Amino acid sequence: MIVKTDAIVLSAMKYRDTSKIVRLYTREFGKLSVIAKGARDSKSKFRSALEPMSFVSCVIYKNENREMQLLSQCDVVRPLRYLSEDLEKMSVAMTAIELVDVVTHAEEQNASFFSLILDLLETVNTATKNAVVALYWFELRLAELLGFRPELHDCSYCRKNVEREIAEGKKFSMAGTGILCAACSEDYDAMERISSGTLRVLQRLQDAEISASLMNLHLTLVSKDELRRTLRGHLQKHIDGFRGLKSEKVFAAVL
């Protein structure tokens, strides 16, 4: 059958002489792999619509008995050109779409996942600073959609509210279900340690919607490192086989 859907291009690779195999995250069908015949030809009707991070509208010949579908038409819905003009923005966007590719299964429709990645890409595209803040927000939302939202306001072991300890500047640990208060953290020395300032940032990111104002968060290098290790560690605890991300390693070397 012929179907039409909006999609985010996750990845694209060469196939035979002139074609491409493209992985899409679609609004209606979840993750799909498609063949774009002739996509690398100089006169291709697809032009630049199949580049990763693109927000596109697709017409697909979809056969339930095939793992690979046939892409008939693909047009850019809204250009996100600034993503490819700034290394930090590109790093954030590519890391986010790789995360989506890693944690999702083929043809499992989830409109919330689609909205999440699109919100991330559009916010980063227009950000004037601190694009990486959007990635931290994204990882928290991703964990929530996958069913393992971390508890960041009460100790996940003894259930005590940690607001007073944050005000006192104490350090905390992260367990698999969320934050541990200072007292409970003493029994978990091997867990990821974070400062009260970083916990405050995590709380704000978890409670806020993505917006330009959220990009105004001031983060120290220490806080950025704690956020990255804490959020990535949380995902690794809950996603089988999840390790490092290729895009992150590439951009870490460049940046």
Coordinates of C-alpha atoms in Angstrom, one line a residue:
M1 CA 0.0 0.0 0.0
I2 CA 1.0 3.6 -0.5
V3 CA 1.4 5.6 2.7
K4 CA 2.3 9.2 3.4
T5 CA 4.0 10.3 6.7
D6 CA 6.2 12.9 8.2
A7 CA 9.6 11.6 9.3
I8 CA 13.0 12.5 10.8
V9 CA 16.0 11.1 8.8
L10 CA 18.1 9.1 11.3
S11 CA 20.8 7.8 9.0
A12 CA 21.6 7.2 5.3
M13 CA 24.1 4.9 3.6
K14 CA 25.2 4.2 0.0
Y15 CA 23.5 1.2 -1.7
R16 CA 24.7 -0.1 -5.0
D17 CA 25.7 2.4 -7.7
T18 CA 23.2 5.2 -7.2
S19 CA 20.8 4.4 -4.4
K20 CA 20.6 4.8 -0.6
I21 CA 19.3 2.9 2.3
V22 CA 17.8 5.3 4.7
R23 CA 16.5 4.9 8.3
L24 CA 13.6 7.1 9.2
Y25 CA 11.7 7.7 12.4
T26 CA 8.1 8.3 11.1
R27 CA 5.2 9.9 12.9
E28 CA 2.7 7.1 12.0
F29 CA 4.9 3.9 11.8
G30 CA 7.9 4.4 14.1
K31 CA 11.3 3.4 12.7
L32 CA 11.4 2.3 9.1
S33 CA 14.2 1.3 6.8
V34 CA 13.7 2.3 3.1
I35 CA 15.5 2.1 -0.2
A36 CA 15.7 5.4 -2.1
K37 CA 16.4 4.3 -5.7
G38 CA 18.6 6.7 -7.6
A39 CA 19.0 9.0 -4.6
R40 CA 22.7 9.6 -5.4
D41 CA 22.2 10.5 -9.0
S42 CA 22.9 14.1 -9.8
K43 CA 19.4 14.6 -11.1
S44 CA 17.7 12.8 -8.2
K45 CA 14.2 13.9 -7.2
F46 CA 15.2 13.4 -3.5
R47 CA 18.0 16.1 -3.7
S48 CA 19.2 16.8 -0.1
A49 CA 16.1 15.6 1.7
L50 CA 17.7 12.4 2.8
E51 CA 20.5 13.9 4.9
P52 CA 20.4 12.9 8.6
M53 CA 18.6 15.4 10.9
S54 CA 16.2 16.4 8.1
F55 CA 12.5 16.9 8.8
V56 CA 10.7 15.5 5.8
S57 CA 7.4 14.3 4.3
C58 CA 7.6 10.9 2.6
V59 CA 5.5 8.8 0.3
I60 CA 6.4 5.1 0.9
Y61 CA 5.4 1.9 -0.9
K62 CA 4.9 -0.2 2.3
N63 CA 4.6 -4.0 2.3
E64 CA 4.0 -5.7 5.6
N65 CA 6.0 -8.7 4.5
R66 CA 9.2 -6.7 3.7
E67 CA 11.7 -5.4 6.2
M68 CA 12.9 -2.8 3.7
Q69 CA 10.3 -0.5 2.2
L70 CA 10.5 1.5 -1.0
L71 CA 10.7 5.3 -0.8
S72 CA 8.8 7.0 -3.6
Q73 CA 8.9 10.7 -2.7
C74 CA 10.6 12.7 0.0
D75 CA 10.4 16.5 0.5
V76 CA 11.7 18.7 3.3
V77 CA 8.9 20.0 5.5
R78 CA 10.9 22.7 7.3
P79 CA 14.6 23.3 6.7
L80 CA 16.8 23.0 9.8
R81 CA 19.9 24.4 8.1
Y82 CA 21.6 25.8 11.1
L83 CA 22.1 22.3 12.5
S84 CA 24.8 21.6 9.9
E85 CA 26.4 25.0 10.1
D86 CA 27.5 24.8 13.8
L87 CA 29.6 21.9 15.2
E88 CA 28.0 22.0 18.7
K89 CA 24.5 22.0 17.2
M90 CA 25.4 19.2 14.9
S91 CA 26.9 17.2 17.7
V92 CA 23.8 17.6 19.9
A93 CA 21.4 16.7 17.0
M94 CA 23.4 13.7 15.8
T95 CA 23.8 12.3 19.3
A96 CA 20.0 12.7 19.9
I97 CA 19.0 10.9 16.7
E98 CA 21.5 8.1 17.3
L99 CA 20.0 7.7 20.7
V100 CA 16.5 7.3 19.2
D101 CA 17.9 4.8 16.7
V102 CA 19.5 2.8 19.4
V103 CA 16.6 2.6 21.8
T104 CA 13.7 2.1 19.4
H105 CA 12.6 -1.0 17.5
A106 CA 11.4 -1.2 13.9
E107 CA 7.8 -0.3 13.2
E108 CA 6.8 0.5 16.8
Q109 CA 4.7 3.6 16.3
N110 CA 5.1 6.2 19.1
A111 CA 4.0 9.7 18.3
S112 CA 5.5 11.0 21.6
F113 CA 9.0 9.8 20.4
F114 CA 8.5 11.6 17.1
S115 CA 7.4 14.9 18.9
L116 CA 10.4 14.6 21.3
I117 CA 13.0 14.4 18.6
L118 CA 11.4 17.1 16.5
D119 CA 11.2 19.4 19.5
L120 CA 14.9 18.8 20.1
L121 CA 16.0 19.5 16.5
E122 CA 13.9 22.6 16.1
T123 CA 15.1 24.1 19.5
V124 CA 18.7 23.4 18.8
N125 CA 18.4 24.7 15.2
T126 CA 17.4 28.2 16.6
A127 CA 19.4 28.2 19.8
T128 CA 21.9 31.0 20.1
K129 CA 23.9 29.4 22.9
N130 CA 24.2 26.3 25.1
A131 CA 22.8 23.9 22.6
V132 CA 24.0 21.0 24.8
V133 CA 21.3 21.9 27.4
A134 CA 18.7 20.6 25.0
L135 CA 20.5 17.2 24.9
Y136 CA 20.4 16.9 28.7
W137 CA 16.6 17.8 28.6
F138 CA 16.1 15.3 25.8
E139 CA 17.8 12.4 27.7
L140 CA 15.6 13.0 30.7
R141 CA 12.5 13.0 28.5
L142 CA 13.7 9.9 26.7
A143 CA 14.1 8.0 30.0
E144 CA 10.6 9.0 31.0
L145 CA 9.1 7.8 27.7
L146 CA 10.9 4.5 28.1
G147 CA 9.5 4.0 31.6
F148 CA 12.4 4.8 33.9
R149 CA 12.0 8.4 34.8
P150 CA 14.6 9.1 37.6
E151 CA 13.3 10.4 41.0
L152 CA 15.1 13.8 41.5
H153 CA 13.2 15.4 44.4
D154 CA 13.0 12.7 47.0
C155 CA 15.6 10.1 47.9
S156 CA 14.8 7.0 45.9
Y157 CA 15.8 4.8 48.9
C158 CA 14.5 6.4 52.1
R159 CA 12.0 8.8 50.3
K160 CA 13.2 11.8 52.2
N161 CA 12.9 15.1 50.4
V162 CA 16.4 16.4 49.5
E163 CA 15.6 20.1 49.1
R164 CA 17.2 21.0 52.4
E165 CA 20.4 19.1 51.6
I166 CA 20.6 20.9 48.2
A167 CA 20.4 24.2 50.0
E168 CA 23.2 23.1 52.3
G169 CA 25.4 22.2 49.2
K170 CA 25.8 18.5 50.0
K171 CA 26.8 15.9 47.4
F172 CA 24.5 13.2 46.2
S173 CA 24.6 9.8 44.4
M174 CA 22.5 8.5 41.6
A175 CA 21.0 5.0 41.9
G176 CA 19.1 3.1 39.2
T177 CA 15.8 4.7 40.2
G178 CA 17.0 8.2 41.0
I179 CA 18.8 10.4 43.5
L180 CA 20.1 9.2 46.9
C181 CA 20.2 11.6 49.8
A182 CA 23.6 12.4 51.4
A183 CA 23.0 9.8 54.2
C184 CA 22.0 7.0 51.9
S185 CA 24.8 8.0 49.5
E186 CA 27.4 7.0 52.1
D187 CA 26.4 3.3 51.6
Y188 CA 26.7 3.6 47.8
D189 CA 30.2 4.9 47.2
A190 CA 30.4 3.2 43.8
M191 CA 27.5 5.2 42.4
E192 CA 27.8 8.3 40.3
R193 CA 28.4 11.4 42.5
I194 CA 27.0 14.8 41.7
S195 CA 27.0 18.2 43.3
S196 CA 23.9 19.9 44.7
G197 CA 24.2 22.5 41.8
T198 CA 24.0 19.7 39.2
L199 CA 21.0 18.1 40.9
R200 CA 19.3 21.5 40.9
V201 CA 19.9 21.7 37.1
L202 CA 18.6 18.1 36.6
Q203 CA 15.4 19.0 38.5
R204 CA 14.8 22.1 36.4
L205 CA 15.4 20.2 33.2
Q206 CA 13.0 17.4 34.2
D207 CA 10.3 19.8 35.3
A208 CA 10.5 22.3 32.3
E209 CA 9.3 22.2 28.7
I210 CA 11.9 22.8 26.1
S211 CA 12.2 26.5 25.2
A212 CA 14.7 29.2 24.2
S213 CA 14.7 30.4 27.8
L214 CA 15.9 26.9 29.0
M215 CA 19.0 27.5 26.8
N216 CA 20.0 30.3 29.1
L217 CA 21.0 27.9 31.9
H218 CA 24.6 28.6 32.9
L219 CA 26.6 25.4 33.3
T220 CA 30.2 25.1 34.5
L221 CA 32.5 22.6 32.8
V222 CA 32.3 20.4 36.0
S223 CA 28.5 20.5 35.9
K224 CA 28.4 19.6 32.2
D225 CA 30.7 16.6 32.9
E226 CA 28.5 15.5 35.8
L227 CA 25.3 15.8 33.7
R228 CA 26.7 13.9 30.8
R229 CA 28.0 11.0 33.0
T230 CA 24.9 10.9 35.2
L231 CA 22.4 10.9 32.3
R232 CA 24.3 8.5 30.1
G233 CA 24.9 6.2 33.1
H234 CA 21.2 6.2 33.8
L235 CA 20.4 5.1 30.3
Q236 CA 23.0 2.4 30.3
K237 CA 21.6 0.9 33.5
H238 CA 18.2 0.4 31.9
I239 CA 18.9 -0.3 28.2
D240 CA 20.4 -3.7 27.5
G241 CA 23.5 -3.6 25.4
F242 CA 23.7 0.2 25.3
R243 CA 27.2 1.5 25.4
G244 CA 28.9 4.5 23.8
L245 CA 27.6 6.4 20.8
K246 CA 29.5 6.7 17.6
S247 CA 28.5 10.3 16.9
E248 CA 29.5 11.4 20.4
K249 CA 33.0 9.9 20.0
V250 CA 33.5 11.6 16.6
F251 CA 32.4 15.0 17.8
A252 CA 34.4 14.7 21.0
A253 CA 37.5 14.4 19.0
V254 CA 36.6 17.4 16.8
L255 CA 35.4 19.7 19.5

